[in-house]
Amino acid sequence: MLKKVKPTGEFATLTVGGQQIQLPIVIGSEGERGIDVAELRKKTGCVTLDPSFMNTASCCSEVTFIDGERGILRYRGYPIEELVRKVSFVDTAYLLVHGALPSPGEKRKFSQLLTANSLLHEDMRHFFDHFPRGAHPMHILGTMINALSTFYPNVDLLSMLDDIDLSTARLISTVRTMAAFAYKKSIGDPVVYPRHDLSYCANFLYMMFDSPIKPYVIRPEAVDILNLLLILHADHEQNCSTTAVRTLGSAQVNLYATISAGISALSGPLHGGANQAVIDMLKHIQREGSVKKCIAKAKDKDDPFRLMGFGHRVYKTFDPRAKIIKEECHKFLKAMHVDDSLLEVAMELEDITLRDEYFIERKLYPNVDFYSGIIYRALGIPENMFTVIFALGRLPGWIAHWKEMIGAHTKITRPRQIYVGETLKHL
Ligand code: ACO
């Protein structure tokens, strides 16, 4: 049962057309205050106008806490800095969905479910043959997840909620297999089936890179860094894709179709697609040989270009995920003996922007996408798969929000508008 938001006992007074109304001020468990406008339209006939939800809390949630001013991110109360050091991505997925870390027994059962659900229905494998060559893996993934609804008939809300472990395991496990298959198909290689004896992250790397002519050696450093990246991407409260998931879920769309919408939202370059765009940008800077030119372009009001991997709607300081990723990026490249000249370009770009008045004034810092691509490159992951890895990480967060929303019997999401079109006309 979702906890109720607490009234503070204070009220905001609003005067509309001479009439004064009192709007209750509520407070969350970390001190966030909100004005509850639920009665506004009924009492005044007015709605609130807040395009892009710059000031709107769309729901109450217990899943993830962010403090954008202090650079804090916690899942179910646990700081991400502790989670990446102490638990696995699978534990984190369980934590997000259930609200608590698994006991040894729960962990064993969940791992068994992941293994049991790691294969794709064989008929689905043939779908991959019919996408055009060069199709973006994010679009393939979204399509394939939607198609899951047709292969698993018991997808009504109650059965999915009833066995949330099965629904979660099936999604987390099959989506990983689909992602690796999409990659293999894109390079014309035979697909590699999952192994029952490998951990979640090791299995993904194995399916991505093993080949009949060159067996893949799974390095523990590679498994650890992938584990860390997936944990850091696992949830981020009411971001664009999670809002898409909650919106579809509120219409009681089945979970697979709902997650497919999340994938589509995440693919946008202003959201998860930024990790691929960052590498394109760094390569472009390298070709042009000038970081300063790129920064000038980003500051030019007449140019729509933005520095990819910079800025965030919520963080007005360093994104805590970016801090961890930057540190781990250096360590990982060293351990793998990789010398990536794009890392130097990225560091120079960051260094200049952090001292530039334009970025300081607007509180624009590197976000989660800025350094992650350099790690993916060192892992051998091609650029068009970067956002797919983000999606693998974000799955448990989407499922957790879907479950929370369905459990709270939320009404269908249906915002209002202020109509500014033609008034009544006749033909
Ligand atoms: N480069 C240059 N200027 C920027 C950037 C940027 N990356 N981001 C914001 N600004 C500027 C805007 O031009 C605006 O300037 P103004 O006040 O003079 O008009 C000001 O900073 C505020 O920007 P908004 O667009 O109002 O900020 P918003 O919260 O709507 O956007 C967003 C956030 C989409 C992340 C934006 O910063 C951006 O486009 N960043 C680049 C894309 C990116 O990295 N996306 C990944 C985000 S993390 C994630 O989704 C996983």
GROMACS .gro file of C-alpha atoms and ligand atoms in nm:
model
  478
    1MET     CA    1   0.000   0.000   0.000
    2LEU     CA    2   0.147   0.337  -0.106
    3LYS     CA    3   0.204   0.568   0.194
    4LYS     CA    4  -0.017   0.875   0.199
    5VAL     CA    5   0.141   1.218   0.164
    6LYS     CA    6   0.118   1.417   0.490
    7PRO     CA    7  -0.064   1.750   0.527
    8THR     CA    8   0.155   2.015   0.695
    9GLY     CA    9  -0.145   2.197   0.837
   10GLU     CA   10  -0.044   2.502   0.631
   11PHE     CA   11  -0.239   2.640   0.337
   12ALA     CA   12  -0.163   2.844   0.029
   13THR     CA   13  -0.422   3.114  -0.023
   14LEU     CA   14  -0.530   3.179  -0.378
   15THR     CA   15  -0.756   3.459  -0.492
   16VAL     CA   16  -0.947   3.393  -0.813
   17GLY     CA   17  -1.204   3.646  -0.935
   18GLY     CA   18  -1.240   3.795  -0.590
   19GLN     CA   19  -1.296   3.453  -0.431
   20GLN     CA   20  -1.033   3.327  -0.188
   21ILE     CA   21  -0.959   2.958  -0.153
   22GLN     CA   22  -0.723   2.766   0.071
   23LEU     CA   23  -0.504   2.498  -0.087
   24PRO     CA   24  -0.344   2.247   0.154
   25ILE     CA   25   0.035   2.226   0.161
   26VAL     CA   26   0.161   1.868   0.180
   27ILE     CA   27   0.507   1.735   0.264
   28GLY     CA   28   0.700   1.426   0.156
   29SER     CA   29   0.926   1.209   0.374
   30GLU     CA   30   1.237   1.405   0.264
   31GLY     CA   31   1.079   1.745   0.321
   32GLU     CA   32   0.959   1.825  -0.033
   33ARG     CA   33   0.659   2.055  -0.013
   34GLY     CA   34   0.375   2.066  -0.261
   35ILE     CA   35   0.051   2.260  -0.302
   36ASP     CA   36  -0.234   2.015  -0.340
   37VAL     CA   37  -0.451   2.151  -0.623
   38ALA     CA   38  -0.690   1.853  -0.645
   39GLU     CA   39  -0.990   2.073  -0.554
   40LEU     CA   40  -0.885   2.373  -0.763
   41ARG     CA   41  -1.105   2.324  -1.067
   42LYS     CA   42  -1.407   2.222  -0.864
   43LYS     CA   43  -1.379   2.534  -0.646
   44THR     CA   44  -1.266   2.796  -0.901
   45GLY     CA   45  -1.329   2.659  -1.251
   46CYS     CA   46  -0.957   2.714  -1.323
   47VAL     CA   47  -0.691   2.460  -1.413
   48THR     CA   48  -0.314   2.493  -1.364
   49LEU     CA   49  -0.100   2.558  -1.674
   50ASP     CA   50   0.244   2.396  -1.652
   51PRO     CA   51   0.381   2.287  -1.993
   52SER     CA   52   0.650   2.017  -1.973
   53PHE     CA   53   0.560   1.970  -1.604
   54MET     CA   54   0.834   2.207  -1.485
   55ASN     CA   55   0.651   2.251  -1.150
   56THR     CA   56   0.421   1.953  -1.136
   57ALA     CA   57   0.450   1.644  -0.915
   58SER     CA   58   0.250   1.393  -1.117
   59CYS     CA   59   0.223   1.141  -0.834
   60CYS     CA   60   0.348   1.038  -0.492
   61SER     CA   61   0.607   0.762  -0.504
   62GLU     CA   62   0.818   0.554  -0.266
   63VAL     CA   63   1.060   0.416  -0.524
   64THR     CA   64   1.339   0.670  -0.572
   65PHE     CA   65   1.449   0.993  -0.408
   66ILE     CA   66   1.644   1.263  -0.592
   67ASP     CA   67   1.772   1.589  -0.449
   68GLY     CA   68   1.878   1.782  -0.758
   69GLU     CA   69   2.033   2.069  -0.562
   70ARG     CA   70   2.255   1.844  -0.350
   71GLY     CA   71   2.319   1.573  -0.611
   72ILE     CA   72   2.156   1.287  -0.417
   73LEU     CA   73   2.006   0.971  -0.567
   74ARG     CA   74   1.864   0.689  -0.354
   75TYR     CA   75   1.666   0.378  -0.444
   76ARG     CA   76   1.420   0.281  -0.169
   77GLY     CA   77   1.634   0.485   0.071
   78TYR     CA   78   1.974   0.337  -0.022
   79PRO     CA   79   2.233   0.576  -0.174
   80ILE     CA   80   2.352   0.465  -0.519
   81GLU     CA   81   2.713   0.501  -0.398
   82GLU     CA   82   2.650   0.213  -0.151
   83LEU     CA   83   2.447  -0.001  -0.388
   84VAL     CA   84   2.717  -0.005  -0.660
   85ARG     CA   85   2.974  -0.121  -0.404
   86LYS     CA   86   2.771  -0.380  -0.219
   87VAL     CA   87   2.501  -0.544  -0.430
   88SER     CA   88   2.438  -0.678  -0.780
   89PHE     CA   89   2.209  -0.539  -1.049
   90VAL     CA   90   1.973  -0.833  -0.992
   91ASP     CA   91   1.952  -0.745  -0.619
   92THR     CA   92   1.887  -0.382  -0.715
   93ALA     CA   93   1.610  -0.489  -0.953
   94TYR     CA   94   1.449  -0.688  -0.672
   95LEU     CA   95   1.490  -0.393  -0.433
   96LEU     CA   96   1.321  -0.151  -0.671
   97VAL     CA   97   1.030  -0.380  -0.751
   98HIS     CA   98   0.969  -0.515  -0.396
   99GLY     CA   99   1.090  -0.228  -0.180
  100ALA     CA  100   1.346  -0.442   0.007
  101LEU     CA  101   1.663  -0.632  -0.081
  102PRO     CA  102   1.604  -1.006  -0.128
  103SER     CA  103   1.672  -1.258   0.149
  104PRO     CA  104   1.905  -1.546   0.041
  105GLY     CA  105   1.597  -1.762  -0.034
  106GLU     CA  106   1.423  -1.489  -0.234
  107LYS     CA  107   1.744  -1.425  -0.423
  108ARG     CA  108   1.780  -1.794  -0.513
  109LYS     CA  109   1.418  -1.812  -0.632
  110PHE     CA  110   1.450  -1.492  -0.836
  111SER     CA  111   1.777  -1.611  -0.998
  112GLN     CA  112   1.610  -1.941  -1.090
  113LEU     CA  113   1.326  -1.748  -1.252
  114LEU     CA  114   1.574  -1.536  -1.447
  115THR     CA  115   1.745  -1.849  -1.581
  116ALA     CA  116   1.415  -2.023  -1.658
  117ASN     CA  117   1.297  -1.722  -1.858
  118SER     CA  118   1.615  -1.638  -2.042
  119LEU     CA  119   1.521  -1.807  -2.368
  120LEU     CA  120   1.307  -1.638  -2.629
  121HIS     CA  121   1.016  -1.824  -2.782
  122GLU     CA  122   1.179  -1.980  -3.091
  123ASP     CA  123   0.916  -1.828  -3.321
  124MET     CA  124   1.016  -1.484  -3.199
  125ARG     CA  125   1.373  -1.548  -3.308
  126HIS     CA  126   1.257  -1.546  -3.671
  127PHE     CA  127   1.127  -1.189  -3.632
  128PHE     CA  128   1.486  -1.068  -3.627
  129ASP     CA  129   1.534  -1.189  -3.986
  130HIS     CA  130   1.277  -0.945  -4.118
  131PHE     CA  131   1.396  -0.612  -3.985
  132PRO     CA  132   1.583  -0.411  -4.246
  133ARG     CA  133   1.962  -0.418  -4.219
  134GLY     CA  134   2.077  -0.114  -4.030
  135ALA     CA  135   1.754  -0.085  -3.825
  136HIS     CA  136   1.832   0.081  -3.492
  137PRO     CA  137   1.841  -0.181  -3.212
  138MET     CA  138   1.625   0.042  -2.986
  139HIS     CA  139   1.344   0.028  -3.240
  140ILE     CA  140   1.390  -0.347  -3.282
  141LEU     CA  141   1.380  -0.388  -2.905
  142GLY     CA  142   1.062  -0.181  -2.863
  143THR     CA  143   0.888  -0.382  -3.135
  144MET     CA  144   0.999  -0.715  -2.990
  145ILE     CA  145   0.886  -0.628  -2.637
  146ASN     CA  146   0.546  -0.528  -2.769
  147ALA     CA  147   0.531  -0.864  -2.949
  148LEU     CA  148   0.581  -1.044  -2.615
  149SER     CA  149   0.213  -0.969  -2.539
  150THR     CA  150   0.116  -1.198  -2.827
  151PHE     CA  151   0.333  -1.487  -2.706
  152TYR     CA  152   0.235  -1.481  -2.339
  153PRO     CA  153  -0.142  -1.489  -2.325
  154ASN     CA  154  -0.183  -1.436  -1.950
  155VAL     CA  155  -0.100  -1.070  -1.963
  156ASP     CA  156  -0.403  -0.925  -1.791
  157LEU     CA  157  -0.319  -0.690  -1.508
  158LEU     CA  158  -0.417  -0.918  -1.223
  159SER     CA  159  -0.215  -1.218  -1.336
  160MET     CA  160   0.090  -1.000  -1.397
  161LEU     CA  161   0.061  -0.835  -1.059
  162ASP     CA  162  -0.015  -1.167  -0.890
  163ASP     CA  163   0.311  -1.311  -1.005
  164ILE     CA  164   0.519  -0.998  -1.016
  165ASP     CA  165   0.843  -1.201  -0.976
  166LEU     CA  166   0.762  -1.398  -1.291
  167SER     CA  167   0.661  -1.084  -1.486
  168THR     CA  168   0.979  -0.905  -1.374
  169ALA     CA  169   1.209  -1.201  -1.439
  170ARG     CA  170   1.058  -1.266  -1.779
  171LEU     CA  171   1.106  -0.906  -1.887
  172ILE     CA  172   1.453  -0.858  -1.742
  173SER     CA  173   1.578  -1.188  -1.876
  174THR     CA  174   1.417  -1.198  -2.221
  175VAL     CA  175   1.491  -0.833  -2.294
  176ARG     CA  176   1.860  -0.906  -2.231
  177THR     CA  177   1.841  -1.198  -2.477
  178MET     CA  178   1.656  -0.984  -2.733
  179ALA     CA  179   1.915  -0.708  -2.702
  180ALA     CA  180   2.203  -0.949  -2.768
  181PHE     CA  181   2.014  -1.117  -3.057
  182ALA     CA  182   1.941  -0.776  -3.213
  183TYR     CA  183   2.313  -0.700  -3.208
  184LYS     CA  184   2.416  -1.037  -3.352
  185LYS     CA  185   2.161  -1.001  -3.631
  186SER     CA  186   2.280  -0.647  -3.708
  187ILE     CA  187   2.632  -0.776  -3.775
  188GLY     CA  188   2.513  -1.089  -3.958
  189ASP     CA  189   2.645  -1.333  -3.696
  190PRO     CA  190   2.458  -1.636  -3.558
  191VAL     CA  191   2.280  -1.566  -3.230
  192VAL     CA  192   2.429  -1.707  -2.911
  193TYR     CA  193   2.190  -1.867  -2.661
  194PRO     CA  194   2.210  -1.783  -2.289
  195ARG     CA  195   2.388  -2.016  -2.046
  196HIS     CA  196   2.236  -2.131  -1.719
  197ASP     CA  197   2.566  -2.112  -1.531
  198LEU     CA  198   2.643  -1.744  -1.588
  199SER     CA  199   2.538  -1.438  -1.388
  200TYR     CA  200   2.303  -1.184  -1.548
  201CYS     CA  201   2.575  -0.946  -1.669
  202ALA     CA  202   2.825  -1.219  -1.765
  203ASN     CA  203   2.551  -1.387  -1.970
  204PHE     CA  204   2.477  -1.067  -2.158
  205LEU     CA  205   2.844  -1.012  -2.248
  206TYR     CA  206   2.870  -1.378  -2.351
  207MET     CA  207   2.563  -1.356  -2.580
  208MET     CA  208   2.692  -1.031  -2.730
  209PHE     CA  209   3.049  -1.135  -2.801
  210ASP     CA  210   3.089  -1.512  -2.814
  211SER     CA  211   3.122  -1.659  -3.162
  212PRO     CA  212   3.173  -2.010  -3.306
  213ILE     CA  213   3.511  -1.902  -3.440
  214LYS     CA  214   3.627  -1.690  -3.147
  215PRO     CA  215   3.516  -1.783  -2.797
  216TYR     CA  216   3.465  -1.480  -2.572
  217VAL     CA  217   3.672  -1.466  -2.256
  218ILE     CA  218   3.455  -1.315  -1.983
  219ARG     CA  219   3.670  -1.078  -1.778
  220PRO     CA  220   3.551  -1.006  -1.422
  221GLU     CA  221   3.631  -0.635  -1.469
  222ALA     CA  222   3.390  -0.624  -1.764
  223VAL     CA  223   3.116  -0.799  -1.565
  224ASP     CA  224   3.167  -0.564  -1.269
  225ILE     CA  225   3.154  -0.245  -1.474
  226LEU     CA  226   2.840  -0.356  -1.658
  227ASN     CA  227   2.683  -0.442  -1.324
  228LEU     CA  228   2.768  -0.092  -1.196
  229LEU     CA  229   2.632   0.082  -1.506
  230LEU     CA  230   2.305  -0.110  -1.494
  231ILE     CA  231   2.259  -0.024  -1.125
  232LEU     CA  232   2.322   0.344  -1.194
  233HIS     CA  233   2.060   0.344  -1.471
  234ALA     CA  234   1.804   0.135  -1.280
  235ASP     CA  235   1.566   0.417  -1.184
  236HIS     CA  236   1.535   0.794  -1.186
  237GLU     CA  237   1.184   0.872  -1.058
  238GLN     CA  238   0.947   1.059  -1.291
  239ASN     CA  239   1.168   1.104  -1.598
  240CYS     CA  240   1.025   1.111  -1.951
  241SER     CA  241   1.022   0.733  -2.014
  242THR     CA  242   0.893   0.646  -1.665
  243THR     CA  243   0.618   0.904  -1.710
  244ALA     CA  244   0.534   0.734  -2.042
  245VAL     CA  245   0.520   0.398  -1.860
  246ARG     CA  246   0.298   0.537  -1.583
  247THR     CA  247   0.073   0.709  -1.837
  248LEU     CA  248   0.016   0.395  -2.041
  249GLY     CA  249  -0.013   0.183  -1.728
  250SER     CA  250  -0.286   0.414  -1.598
  251ALA     CA  251  -0.501   0.307  -1.896
  252GLN     CA  252  -0.441  -0.055  -1.784
  253VAL     CA  253  -0.240  -0.134  -2.096
  254ASN     CA  254  -0.056  -0.466  -2.048
  255LEU     CA  255   0.294  -0.448  -1.904
  256TYR     CA  256   0.479  -0.547  -2.222
  257ALA     CA  257   0.313  -0.279  -2.437
  258THR     CA  258   0.369  -0.034  -2.153
  259ILE     CA  259   0.742  -0.111  -2.132
  260SER     CA  260   0.764  -0.084  -2.510
  261ALA     CA  261   0.641   0.277  -2.477
  262GLY     CA  262   0.913   0.338  -2.219
  263ILE     CA  263   1.171   0.210  -2.469
  264SER     CA  264   1.042   0.450  -2.736
  265ALA     CA  265   1.058   0.747  -2.499
  266LEU     CA  266   1.407   0.652  -2.385
  267SER     CA  267   1.537   0.639  -2.743
  268GLY     CA  268   1.508   1.018  -2.785
  269PRO     CA  269   1.838   1.212  -2.797
  270LEU     CA  270   1.723   1.446  -2.519
  271HIS     CA  271   1.672   1.142  -2.294
  272GLY     CA  272   1.854   0.804  -2.308
  273GLY     CA  273   1.962   0.851  -2.670
  274ALA     CA  274   2.206   1.116  -2.547
  275ASN     CA  275   2.473   0.853  -2.464
  276GLN     CA  276   2.511   0.772  -2.835
  277ALA     CA  277   2.491   1.142  -2.929
  278VAL     CA  278   2.777   1.222  -2.687
  279ILE     CA  279   3.016   0.992  -2.874
  280ASP     CA  280   2.908   1.142  -3.210
  281MET     CA  281   2.976   1.487  -3.064
  282LEU     CA  282   3.318   1.392  -2.921
  283LYS     CA  283   3.420   1.239  -3.254
  284HIS     CA  284   3.307   1.552  -3.434
  285ILE     CA  285   3.513   1.769  -3.197
  286GLN     CA  286   3.814   1.546  -3.257
  287ARG     CA  287   3.776   1.575  -3.635
  288GLU     CA  288   3.741   1.952  -3.615
  289GLY     CA  289   4.022   1.973  -3.363
  290SER     CA  290   3.848   2.236  -3.149
  291VAL     CA  291   3.658   2.195  -2.823
  292LYS     CA  292   3.605   2.571  -2.802
  293LYS     CA  293   3.422   2.583  -3.136
  294CYS     CA  294   3.174   2.322  -3.012
  295ILE     CA  295   3.117   2.512  -2.688
  296ALA     CA  296   3.059   2.837  -2.880
  297LYS     CA  297   2.803   2.656  -3.095
  298ALA     CA  298   2.623   2.524  -2.785
  299LYS     CA  299   2.607   2.878  -2.642
  300ASP     CA  300   2.482   3.036  -2.965
  301LYS     CA  301   2.113   3.122  -2.919
  302ASP     CA  302   2.054   3.099  -3.295
  303ASP     CA  303   2.191   2.745  -3.311
  304PRO     CA  304   1.973   2.457  -3.184
  305PHE     CA  305   2.286   2.251  -3.103
  306ARG     CA  306   2.336   2.154  -2.737
  307LEU     CA  307   2.624   1.989  -2.562
  308MET     CA  308   2.515   1.628  -2.541
  309GLY     CA  309   2.553   1.469  -2.198
  310PHE     CA  310   2.520   1.810  -2.028
  311GLY     CA  311   2.236   1.957  -1.829
  312HIS     CA  312   1.946   1.798  -1.649
  313ARG     CA  313   1.592   1.894  -1.560
  314VAL     CA  314   1.642   1.800  -1.193
  315TYR     CA  315   2.016   1.816  -1.117
  316LYS     CA  316   2.148   2.166  -1.070
  317THR     CA  317   2.483   2.031  -0.955
  318PHE     CA  318   2.691   1.725  -1.055
  319ASP     CA  319   2.475   1.429  -1.147
  320PRO     CA  320   2.585   1.175  -0.879
  321ARG     CA  321   2.577   0.898  -1.141
  322ALA     CA  322   2.815   1.093  -1.367
  323LYS     CA  323   3.059   1.136  -1.077
  324ILE     CA  324   3.076   0.759  -1.020
  325ILE     CA  325   3.092   0.679  -1.392
  326LYS     CA  326   3.375   0.926  -1.453
  327GLU     CA  327   3.584   0.775  -1.172
  328GLU     CA  328   3.512   0.418  -1.281
  329CYS     CA  329   3.579   0.504  -1.646
  330HIS     CA  330   3.942   0.589  -1.567
  331LYS     CA  331   3.988   0.271  -1.359
  332PHE     CA  332   3.824   0.046  -1.615
  333LEU     CA  333   4.017   0.177  -1.915
  334LYS     CA  334   4.340   0.130  -1.721
  335ALA     CA  335   4.248  -0.227  -1.620
  336MET     CA  336   4.158  -0.315  -1.980
  337HIS     CA  337   4.471  -0.140  -2.116
  338VAL     CA  338   4.249   0.075  -2.337
  339ASP     CA  339   4.370   0.416  -2.446
  340ASP     CA  340   4.070   0.606  -2.582
  341SER     CA  341   4.153   0.952  -2.714
  342LEU     CA  342   3.784   1.048  -2.680
  343LEU     CA  343   3.828   1.041  -2.301
  344GLU     CA  344   4.077   1.326  -2.329
  345VAL     CA  345   3.837   1.523  -2.549
  346ALA     CA  346   3.558   1.463  -2.295
  347MET     CA  347   3.775   1.577  -2.005
  348GLU     CA  348   3.884   1.892  -2.186
  349LEU     CA  349   3.522   1.970  -2.272
  350GLU     CA  350   3.413   1.921  -1.912
  351ASP     CA  351   3.702   2.126  -1.779
  352ILE     CA  352   3.626   2.426  -2.002
  353THR     CA  353   3.250   2.421  -1.947
  354LEU     CA  354   3.284   2.405  -1.569
  355ARG     CA  355   3.472   2.735  -1.584
  356ASP     CA  356   3.247   2.898  -1.845
  357GLU     CA  357   2.998   3.161  -1.724
  358TYR     CA  358   2.719   3.031  -1.957
  359PHE     CA  359   2.727   2.683  -1.800
  360ILE     CA  360   2.787   2.809  -1.445
  361GLU     CA  361   2.492   3.050  -1.460
  362ARG     CA  362   2.256   2.781  -1.593
  363LYS     CA  363   2.395   2.514  -1.359
  364LEU     CA  364   2.478   2.277  -1.644
  365TYR     CA  365   2.696   1.982  -1.543
  366PRO     CA  366   2.782   1.649  -1.707
  367ASN     CA  367   2.495   1.402  -1.672
  368VAL     CA  368   2.482   1.020  -1.663
  369ASP     CA  369   2.532   0.998  -2.040
  370PHE     CA  370   2.853   1.198  -2.061
  371TYR     CA  371   3.111   0.933  -1.969
  372SER     CA  372   2.909   0.610  -2.000
  373GLY     CA  373   2.970   0.578  -2.377
  374ILE     CA  374   3.346   0.572  -2.327
  375ILE     CA  375   3.307   0.270  -2.099
  376TYR     CA  376   3.073   0.099  -2.347
  377ARG     CA  377   3.335   0.153  -2.620
  378ALA     CA  378   3.601  -0.009  -2.401
  379LEU     CA  379   3.365  -0.304  -2.350
  380GLY     CA  380   3.342  -0.340  -2.729
  381ILE     CA  381   2.975  -0.236  -2.738
  382PRO     CA  382   2.886  -0.054  -3.063
  383GLU     CA  383   2.736   0.294  -3.042
  384ASN     CA  384   2.388   0.201  -3.161
  385MET     CA  385   2.363  -0.042  -2.866
  386PHE     CA  386   2.438   0.220  -2.595
  387THR     CA  387   2.077   0.320  -2.538
  388VAL     CA  388   1.977  -0.047  -2.541
  389ILE     CA  389   2.208  -0.103  -2.242
  390PHE     CA  390   2.047   0.198  -2.072
  391ALA     CA  391   1.707   0.034  -2.134
  392LEU     CA  392   1.825  -0.296  -1.979
  393GLY     CA  393   1.926  -0.102  -1.671
  394ARG     CA  394   1.604   0.103  -1.655
  395LEU     CA  395   1.367  -0.197  -1.681
  396PRO     CA  396   1.337  -0.264  -1.305
  397GLY     CA  397   1.260   0.104  -1.243
  398TRP     CA  398   0.981   0.104  -1.501
  399ILE     CA  399   0.837  -0.217  -1.355
  400ALA     CA  400   0.857  -0.078  -1.000
  401HIS     CA  401   0.668   0.237  -1.101
  402TRP     CA  402   0.411   0.039  -1.296
  403LYS     CA  403   0.352  -0.190  -0.997
  404GLU     CA  404   0.328   0.103  -0.755
  405MET     CA  405   0.081   0.286  -0.977
  406ILE     CA  406  -0.143  -0.016  -1.041
  407GLY     CA  407  -0.135  -0.103  -0.668
  408ALA     CA  408  -0.242   0.252  -0.576
  409HIS     CA  409  -0.547   0.224  -0.809
  410THR     CA  410  -0.443   0.544  -0.981
  411LYS     CA  411  -0.700   0.705  -1.209
  412ILE     CA  412  -0.629   0.721  -1.580
  413THR     CA  413  -0.377   0.996  -1.664
  414ARG     CA  414  -0.560   1.262  -1.855
  415PRO     CA  415  -0.427   1.618  -1.833
  416ARG     CA  416  -0.636   1.919  -1.928
  417GLN     CA  417  -0.539   2.189  -2.177
  418ILE     CA  418  -0.603   2.555  -2.239
  419TYR     CA  419  -0.758   2.573  -2.584
  420VAL     CA  420  -0.614   2.854  -2.796
  421GLY     CA  421  -0.755   2.754  -3.138
  422GLU     CA  422  -1.034   2.905  -3.349
  423THR     CA  423  -1.355   2.991  -3.172
  424LEU     CA  424  -1.687   2.873  -3.317
  425LYS     CA  425  -1.702   2.901  -3.696
  426HIS     CA  426  -1.965   2.783  -3.944
  427LEU     CA  427  -1.916   2.640  -4.294
  428ACO     N1  428   2.397   2.268  -2.392
  428ACO     C1  429   2.382   2.403  -2.400
  428ACO     N2  430   2.285   2.471  -2.336
  428ACO     C2  431   2.199   2.401  -2.260
  428ACO     C3  432   2.209   2.261  -2.247
  428ACO     C4  433   2.313   2.194  -2.314
  428ACO     N3  434   2.327   2.061  -2.306
  428ACO     N4  435   2.110   2.217  -2.166
  428ACO     C5  436   2.041   2.324  -2.129
  428ACO     N5  437   2.093   2.436  -2.186
  428ACO     C6  438   2.049   2.576  -2.167
  428ACO     C7  439   1.923   2.605  -2.246
  428ACO     O1  440   1.953   2.655  -2.375
  428ACO     C8  441   1.855   2.707  -2.157
  428ACO     O2  442   1.920   2.831  -2.177
  428ACO     P1  443   1.836   2.971  -2.165
  428ACO     O3  444   1.792   2.977  -2.023
  428ACO     O4  445   1.931   3.076  -2.205
  428ACO     O5  446   1.720   2.955  -2.260
  428ACO     C9  447   1.890   2.662  -2.016
  428ACO     O6  448   2.014   2.589  -2.029
  428ACO    C10  449   1.785   2.570  -1.952
  428ACO     O7  450   1.760   2.463  -2.041
  428ACO     P2  451   1.620   2.391  -2.059
  428ACO     O8  452   1.609   2.339  -2.197
  428ACO     O9  453   1.511   2.480  -2.007
  428ACO    O10  454   1.636   2.270  -1.957
  428ACO     P3  455   1.543   2.142  -1.952
  428ACO    O11  456   1.535   2.105  -1.809
  428ACO    O12  457   1.416   2.163  -2.024
  428ACO    O13  458   1.626   2.032  -2.035
  428ACO    C11  459   1.779   1.861  -2.090
  428ACO    C12  460   1.703   1.933  -1.977
  428ACO    C13  461   1.678   1.811  -2.196
  428ACO    C14  462   1.850   1.740  -2.031
  428ACO    C15  463   1.879   1.961  -2.154
  428ACO    O14  464   1.974   2.002  -2.057
  428ACO    C16  465   1.950   1.901  -2.277
  428ACO    O15  466   1.899   1.912  -2.388
  428ACO     N6  467   2.070   1.838  -2.257
  428ACO    C17  468   2.139   1.772  -2.367
  428ACO    C18  469   2.081   1.633  -2.393
  428ACO    C19  470   2.115   1.534  -2.283
  428ACO    O16  471   2.228   1.523  -2.240
  428ACO     N7  472   2.012   1.459  -2.241
  428ACO    C20  473   2.029   1.352  -2.139
  428ACO    C21  474   1.966   1.397  -2.010
  428ACO     S1  475   1.986   1.273  -1.886
  428ACO    C22  476   1.873   1.154  -1.928
  428ACO    O17  477   1.766   1.180  -1.976
  428ACO    C23  478   1.912   1.019  -1.912
   0.00000   0.00000   0.00000
